[in-house]
Amino acid sequence: MRAVIQTSVGGPDVLVIADQPDPTAKPGEVLVRVKAAGINPVDGAVRAGYYPLLGEPPFILGWDISGTVEALGAGVTDLKIGDEVFGMPRFPKQAAAYAELTAVPADEIALKPKAADHIQAGALPLAGLTAWQGLVRHGALKPGQRVLVHAGAGGVGHLAVQIAKARGAYVVATASPNKLDFVRELGVDEVIDYTQGDFTNRINDIDLVLDPMGGEHAELSLKVIRNGGVLVSLLNLNDTTRALASARDIRVERMSVVPDRKGLVELGRLIDANKLAVHVARSFPLEEAGAAHAFLATRPIGKVALTV
């Protein structure tokens, strides 16, 4: 099979196409012929050596996949050859999504939503599950609550605002000036241009904040959360933030996304009900994985994907 490998850490140019042995499905696994693979910021961090989830190279990047079941491992009974599936298998271990074939645990993928093509479905899992788990599982989001999503036009953010709206929340999102109209079109109730002064002066009484930035930004977010509210951060929280939150009975959660078939099913239901759409800014062929990484670094609206 063809796959994108890297033998050293570094910039996008370390990603090269190469022939690799075909994987086989072990018991409990399925072999998936990949049609599309999503690219996420964590991919770039691992590629560059900033976040060594996969140890030292060589390795094959990628976790998001959409494709068709090519073969079944022993004991797999709830999927069949030819099924269209999607998921984020094995994270944070190697899933080798940047390849024509990958063998993955059957219980970490789900049937692809019918209303999404493979590129949209391949771009959804990691960002979609991050948004779902952050809001619903860690944040315990309830209808009628006031939710603030930072970076509302980003890969996670644009999905999170739609999920929150679908679950009956009042949604506020921050974005840069050139992305405000896109975020408004997602149906948010308020959008804040974060370049126009301190966002903490413009909103209050927030029940739940989803913050992809961490650090001092998370500390600022505490100012807009009501006493007893929730802050869910995708990055580390410092001791000062935790102490300030505790003083006001604000629950803080530092979350890391995990494989989640039930979450995938829920995301698929939202897509098929026309309540969730995946915006793919651009897709690249597998051979241009380096160019795709460089494009993602420009912080486009929504997601970036590889087509296989």
PDB file of N, CA and C in Angstrom, residues 16-65:
ATOM      1  N   VAL A  16       6.677  12.044   3.519  1.00  0.00           N
ATOM      2  CA  VAL A  16       6.956  11.534   2.179  1.00  0.00           C
ATOM      3  C   VAL A  16       6.086  10.314   1.900  1.00  0.00           C
ATOM      4  N   ILE A  17       5.745  10.110   0.647  1.00  0.00           N
ATOM      5  CA  ILE A  17       4.951   8.958   0.241  1.00  0.00           C
ATOM      6  C   ILE A  17       5.878   7.774   0.009  1.00  0.00           C
ATOM      7  N   ALA A  18       5.457   6.596   0.444  1.00  0.00           N
ATOM      8  CA  ALA A  18       6.295   5.402   0.309  1.00  0.00           C
ATOM      9  C   ALA A  18       5.417   4.163   0.286  1.00  0.00           C
ATOM     10  N   ASP A  19       5.927   3.096  -0.280  1.00  0.00           N
ATOM     11  CA  ASP A  19       5.247   1.798  -0.234  1.00  0.00           C
ATOM     12  C   ASP A  19       5.509   1.151   1.117  1.00  0.00           C
ATOM     13  N   GLN A  20       4.447   0.618   1.701  1.00  0.00           N
ATOM     14  CA  GLN A  20       4.538  -0.042   3.000  1.00  0.00           C
ATOM     15  C   GLN A  20       3.795  -1.371   2.931  1.00  0.00           C
ATOM     16  N   PRO A  21       4.123  -2.324   3.804  1.00  0.00           N
ATOM     17  CA  PRO A  21       3.406  -3.597   3.808  1.00  0.00           C
ATOM     18  C   PRO A  21       1.925  -3.378   4.142  1.00  0.00           C
ATOM     19  N   ASP A  22       1.053  -4.129   3.494  1.00  0.00           N
ATOM     20  CA  ASP A  22      -0.366  -4.053   3.828  1.00  0.00           C
ATOM     21  C   ASP A  22      -0.593  -4.573   5.249  1.00  0.00           C
ATOM     22  N   PRO A  23      -1.383  -3.860   6.057  1.00  0.00           N
ATOM     23  CA  PRO A  23      -1.730  -4.382   7.384  1.00  0.00           C
ATOM     24  C   PRO A  23      -2.777  -5.484   7.267  1.00  0.00           C
ATOM     25  N   THR A  24      -2.934  -6.252   8.318  1.00  0.00           N
ATOM     26  CA  THR A  24      -3.969  -7.286   8.380  1.00  0.00           C
ATOM     27  C   THR A  24      -4.790  -7.083   9.645  1.00  0.00           C
ATOM     28  N   ALA A  25      -6.040  -7.506   9.573  1.00  0.00           N
ATOM     29  CA  ALA A  25      -6.949  -7.331  10.710  1.00  0.00           C
ATOM     30  C   ALA A  25      -6.760  -8.468  11.710  1.00  0.00           C
ATOM     31  N   LYS A  26      -6.393  -8.114  12.931  1.00  0.00           N
ATOM     32  CA  LYS A  26      -6.278  -9.089  14.016  1.00  0.00           C
ATOM     33  C   LYS A  26      -7.657  -9.330  14.630  1.00  0.00           C
ATOM     34  N   PRO A  27      -7.783 -10.293  15.536  1.00  0.00           N
ATOM     35  CA  PRO A  27      -9.089 -10.512  16.184  1.00  0.00           C
ATOM     36  C   PRO A  27      -9.626  -9.218  16.794  1.00  0.00           C
ATOM     37  N   GLY A  28     -10.905  -8.947  16.525  1.00  0.00           N
ATOM     38  CA  GLY A  28     -11.535  -7.739  17.038  1.00  0.00           C
ATOM     39  C   GLY A  28     -11.299  -6.506  16.195  1.00  0.00           C
ATOM     40  N   GLU A  29     -10.558  -6.647  15.093  1.00  0.00           N
ATOM     41  CA  GLU A  29     -10.244  -5.510  14.235  1.00  0.00           C
ATOM     42  C   GLU A  29     -10.913  -5.650  12.876  1.00  0.00           C
ATOM     43  N   VAL A  30     -10.944  -4.541  12.131  1.00  0.00           N
ATOM     44  CA  VAL A  30     -11.340  -4.564  10.731  1.00  0.00           C
ATOM     45  C   VAL A  30     -10.263  -3.861   9.914  1.00  0.00           C
ATOM     46  N   LEU A  31     -10.118  -4.302   8.679  1.00  0.00           N
ATOM     47  CA  LEU A  31      -9.222  -3.628   7.751  1.00  0.00           C
ATOM     48  C   LEU A  31     -10.053  -2.634   6.962  1.00  0.00           C
ATOM     49  N   VAL A  32      -9.652  -1.361   6.997  1.00  0.00           N
ATOM     50  CA  VAL A  32     -10.399  -0.303   6.328  1.00  0.00           C
ATOM     51  C   VAL A  32      -9.586   0.222   5.147  1.00  0.00           C
ATOM     52  N   ARG A  33     -10.236   0.288   3.978  1.00  0.00           N
ATOM     53  CA  ARG A  33      -9.642   0.983   2.839  1.00  0.00           C
ATOM     54  C   ARG A  33     -10.001   2.451   2.980  1.00  0.00           C
ATOM     55  N   VAL A  34      -9.006   3.262   3.254  1.00  0.00           N
ATOM     56  CA  VAL A  34      -9.226   4.664   3.600  1.00  0.00           C
ATOM     57  C   VAL A  34      -9.572   5.468   2.345  1.00  0.00           C
ATOM     58  N   LYS A  35     -10.650   6.220   2.434  1.00  0.00           N
ATOM     59  CA  LYS A  35     -11.042   7.140   1.362  1.00  0.00           C
ATOM     60  C   LYS A  35     -10.623   8.574   1.684  1.00  0.00           C
ATOM     61  N   ALA A  36     -10.626   8.916   2.952  1.00  0.00           N
ATOM     62  CA  ALA A  36     -10.207  10.261   3.372  1.00  0.00           C
ATOM     63  C   ALA A  36      -9.682  10.196   4.793  1.00  0.00           C
ATOM     64  N   ALA A  37      -8.734  11.073   5.086  1.00  0.00           N
ATOM     65  CA  ALA A  37      -8.148  11.154   6.430  1.00  0.00           C
ATOM     66  C   ALA A  37      -8.085  12.609   6.856  1.00  0.00           C
ATOM     67  N   GLY A  38      -8.671  12.919   7.992  1.00  0.00           N
ATOM     68  CA  GLY A  38      -8.627  14.285   8.494  1.00  0.00           C
ATOM     69  C   GLY A  38      -7.259  14.629   9.053  1.00  0.00           C
ATOM     70  N   ILE A  39      -6.929  15.921   8.991  1.00  0.00           N
ATOM     71  CA  ILE A  39      -5.675  16.429   9.564  1.00  0.00           C
ATOM     72  C   ILE A  39      -6.033  17.370  10.702  1.00  0.00           C
ATOM     73  N   ASN A  40      -5.367  17.201  11.827  1.00  0.00           N
ATOM     74  CA  ASN A  40      -5.639  17.980  13.027  1.00  0.00           C
ATOM     75  C   ASN A  40      -4.368  18.628  13.544  1.00  0.00           C
ATOM     76  N   PRO A  41      -4.480  19.688  14.349  1.00  0.00           N
ATOM     77  CA  PRO A  41      -3.278  20.322  14.898  1.00  0.00           C
ATOM     78  C   PRO A  41      -2.361  19.353  15.637  1.00  0.00           C
ATOM     79  N   VAL A  42      -2.926  18.333  16.287  1.00  0.00           N
ATOM     80  CA  VAL A  42      -2.079  17.372  16.990  1.00  0.00           C
ATOM     81  C   VAL A  42      -1.171  16.641  16.019  1.00  0.00           C
ATOM     82  N   ASP A  43      -1.620  16.442  14.776  1.00  0.00           N
ATOM     83  CA  ASP A  43      -0.780  15.778  13.779  1.00  0.00           C
ATOM     84  C   ASP A  43       0.492  16.584  13.542  1.00  0.00           C
ATOM     85  N   GLY A  44       0.312  17.903  13.390  1.00  0.00           N
ATOM     86  CA  GLY A  44       1.468  18.761  13.169  1.00  0.00           C
ATOM     87  C   GLY A  44       2.407  18.797  14.357  1.00  0.00           C
ATOM     88  N   ALA A  45       1.835  18.782  15.560  1.00  0.00           N
ATOM     89  CA  ALA A  45       2.662  18.800  16.765  1.00  0.00           C
ATOM     90  C   ALA A  45       3.486  17.519  16.888  1.00  0.00           C
ATOM     91  N   VAL A  46       2.870  16.384  16.552  1.00  0.00           N
ATOM     92  CA  VAL A  46       3.601  15.115  16.588  1.00  0.00           C
ATOM     93  C   VAL A  46       4.671  15.090  15.493  1.00  0.00           C
ATOM     94  N   ARG A  47       4.302  15.539  14.300  1.00  0.00           N
ATOM     95  CA  ARG A  47       5.256  15.576  13.181  1.00  0.00           C
ATOM     96  C   ARG A  47       6.506  16.382  13.533  1.00  0.00           C
ATOM     97  N   ALA A  48       6.291  17.529  14.208  1.00  0.00           N
ATOM     98  CA  ALA A  48       7.394  18.435  14.519  1.00  0.00           C
ATOM     99  C   ALA A  48       8.182  18.027  15.759  1.00  0.00           C
ATOM    100  N   GLY A  49       7.699  17.026  16.480  1.00  0.00           N
ATOM    101  CA  GLY A  49       8.400  16.580  17.677  1.00  0.00           C
ATOM    102  C   GLY A  49       8.023  17.305  18.941  1.00  0.00           C
ATOM    103  N   TYR A  50       7.018  18.203  18.877  1.00  0.00           N
ATOM    104  CA  TYR A  50       6.596  18.944  20.064  1.00  0.00           C
ATOM    105  C   TYR A  50       5.752  18.091  21.004  1.00  0.00           C
ATOM    106  N   TYR A  51       5.143  17.059  20.472  1.00  0.00           N
ATOM    107  CA  TYR A  51       4.180  16.244  21.226  1.00  0.00           C
ATOM    108  C   TYR A  51       4.432  14.786  20.851  1.00  0.00           C
ATOM    109  N   PRO A  52       5.418  14.153  21.463  1.00  0.00           N
ATOM    110  CA  PRO A  52       5.905  12.854  20.985  1.00  0.00           C
ATOM    111  C   PRO A  52       5.016  11.669  21.376  1.00  0.00           C
ATOM    112  N   LEU A  53       3.759  11.705  20.926  1.00  0.00           N
ATOM    113  CA  LEU A  53       2.833  10.616  21.251  1.00  0.00           C
ATOM    114  C   LEU A  53       3.295   9.276  20.700  1.00  0.00           C
ATOM    115  N   LEU A  54       3.951   9.310  19.545  1.00  0.00           N
ATOM    116  CA  LEU A  54       4.291   8.070  18.842  1.00  0.00           C
ATOM    117  C   LEU A  54       5.747   7.678  19.005  1.00  0.00           C
ATOM    118  N   GLY A  55       6.450   8.332  19.919  1.00  0.00           N
ATOM    119  CA  GLY A  55       7.856   8.022  20.109  1.00  0.00           C
ATOM    120  C   GLY A  55       8.706   8.560  18.972  1.00  0.00           C
ATOM    121  N   GLU A  56       9.824   7.904  18.736  1.00  0.00           N
ATOM    122  CA  GLU A  56      10.734   8.341  17.681  1.00  0.00           C
ATOM    123  C   GLU A  56      10.283   7.794  16.330  1.00  0.00           C
ATOM    124  N   PRO A  57      10.476   8.568  15.244  1.00  0.00           N
ATOM    125  CA  PRO A  57      10.178   8.037  13.919  1.00  0.00           C
ATOM    126  C   PRO A  57      11.065   6.820  13.623  1.00  0.00           C
ATOM    127  N   PRO A  58      10.684   5.987  12.638  1.00  0.00           N
ATOM    128  CA  PRO A  58       9.624   6.227  11.656  1.00  0.00           C
ATOM    129  C   PRO A  58       8.232   5.885  12.193  1.00  0.00           C
ATOM    130  N   PHE A  59       7.220   6.613  11.688  1.00  0.00           N
ATOM    131  CA  PHE A  59       5.833   6.291  11.967  1.00  0.00           C
ATOM    132  C   PHE A  59       4.944   6.891  10.889  1.00  0.00           C
ATOM    133  N   ILE A  60       3.683   6.483  10.934  1.00  0.00           N
ATOM    134  CA  ILE A  60       2.668   6.999  10.010  1.00  0.00           C
ATOM    135  C   ILE A  60       1.671   7.793  10.831  1.00  0.00           C
ATOM    136  N   LEU A  61       1.496   9.055  10.472  1.00  0.00           N
ATOM    137  CA  LEU A  61       0.609   9.943  11.214  1.00  0.00           C
ATOM    138  C   LEU A  61      -0.867   9.658  10.920  1.00  0.00           C
ATOM    139  N   GLY A  62      -1.710  10.333  11.696  1.00  0.00           N
ATOM    140  CA  GLY A  62      -3.132  10.406  11.403  1.00  0.00           C
ATOM    141  C   GLY A  62      -3.997   9.497  12.247  1.00  0.00           C
ATOM    142  N   TRP A  63      -5.179  10.033  12.621  1.00  0.00           N
ATOM    143  CA  TRP A  63      -6.166   9.265  13.380  1.00  0.00           C
ATOM    144  C   TRP A  63      -7.554   9.281  12.736  1.00  0.00           C
ATOM    145  N   ASP A  64      -7.914  10.369  12.094  1.00  0.00           N
ATOM    146  CA  ASP A  64      -9.242  10.469  11.486  1.00  0.00           C
ATOM    147  C   ASP A  64      -9.311   9.662  10.198  1.00  0.00           C
ATOM    148  N   ILE A  65     -10.309   8.796  10.082  1.00  0.00           N
ATOM    149  CA  ILE A  65     -10.479   8.036   8.847  1.00  0.00           C
ATOM    150  C   ILE A  65     -11.947   7.967   8.448  1.00  0.00           C
TER     151      ILE A  65
END
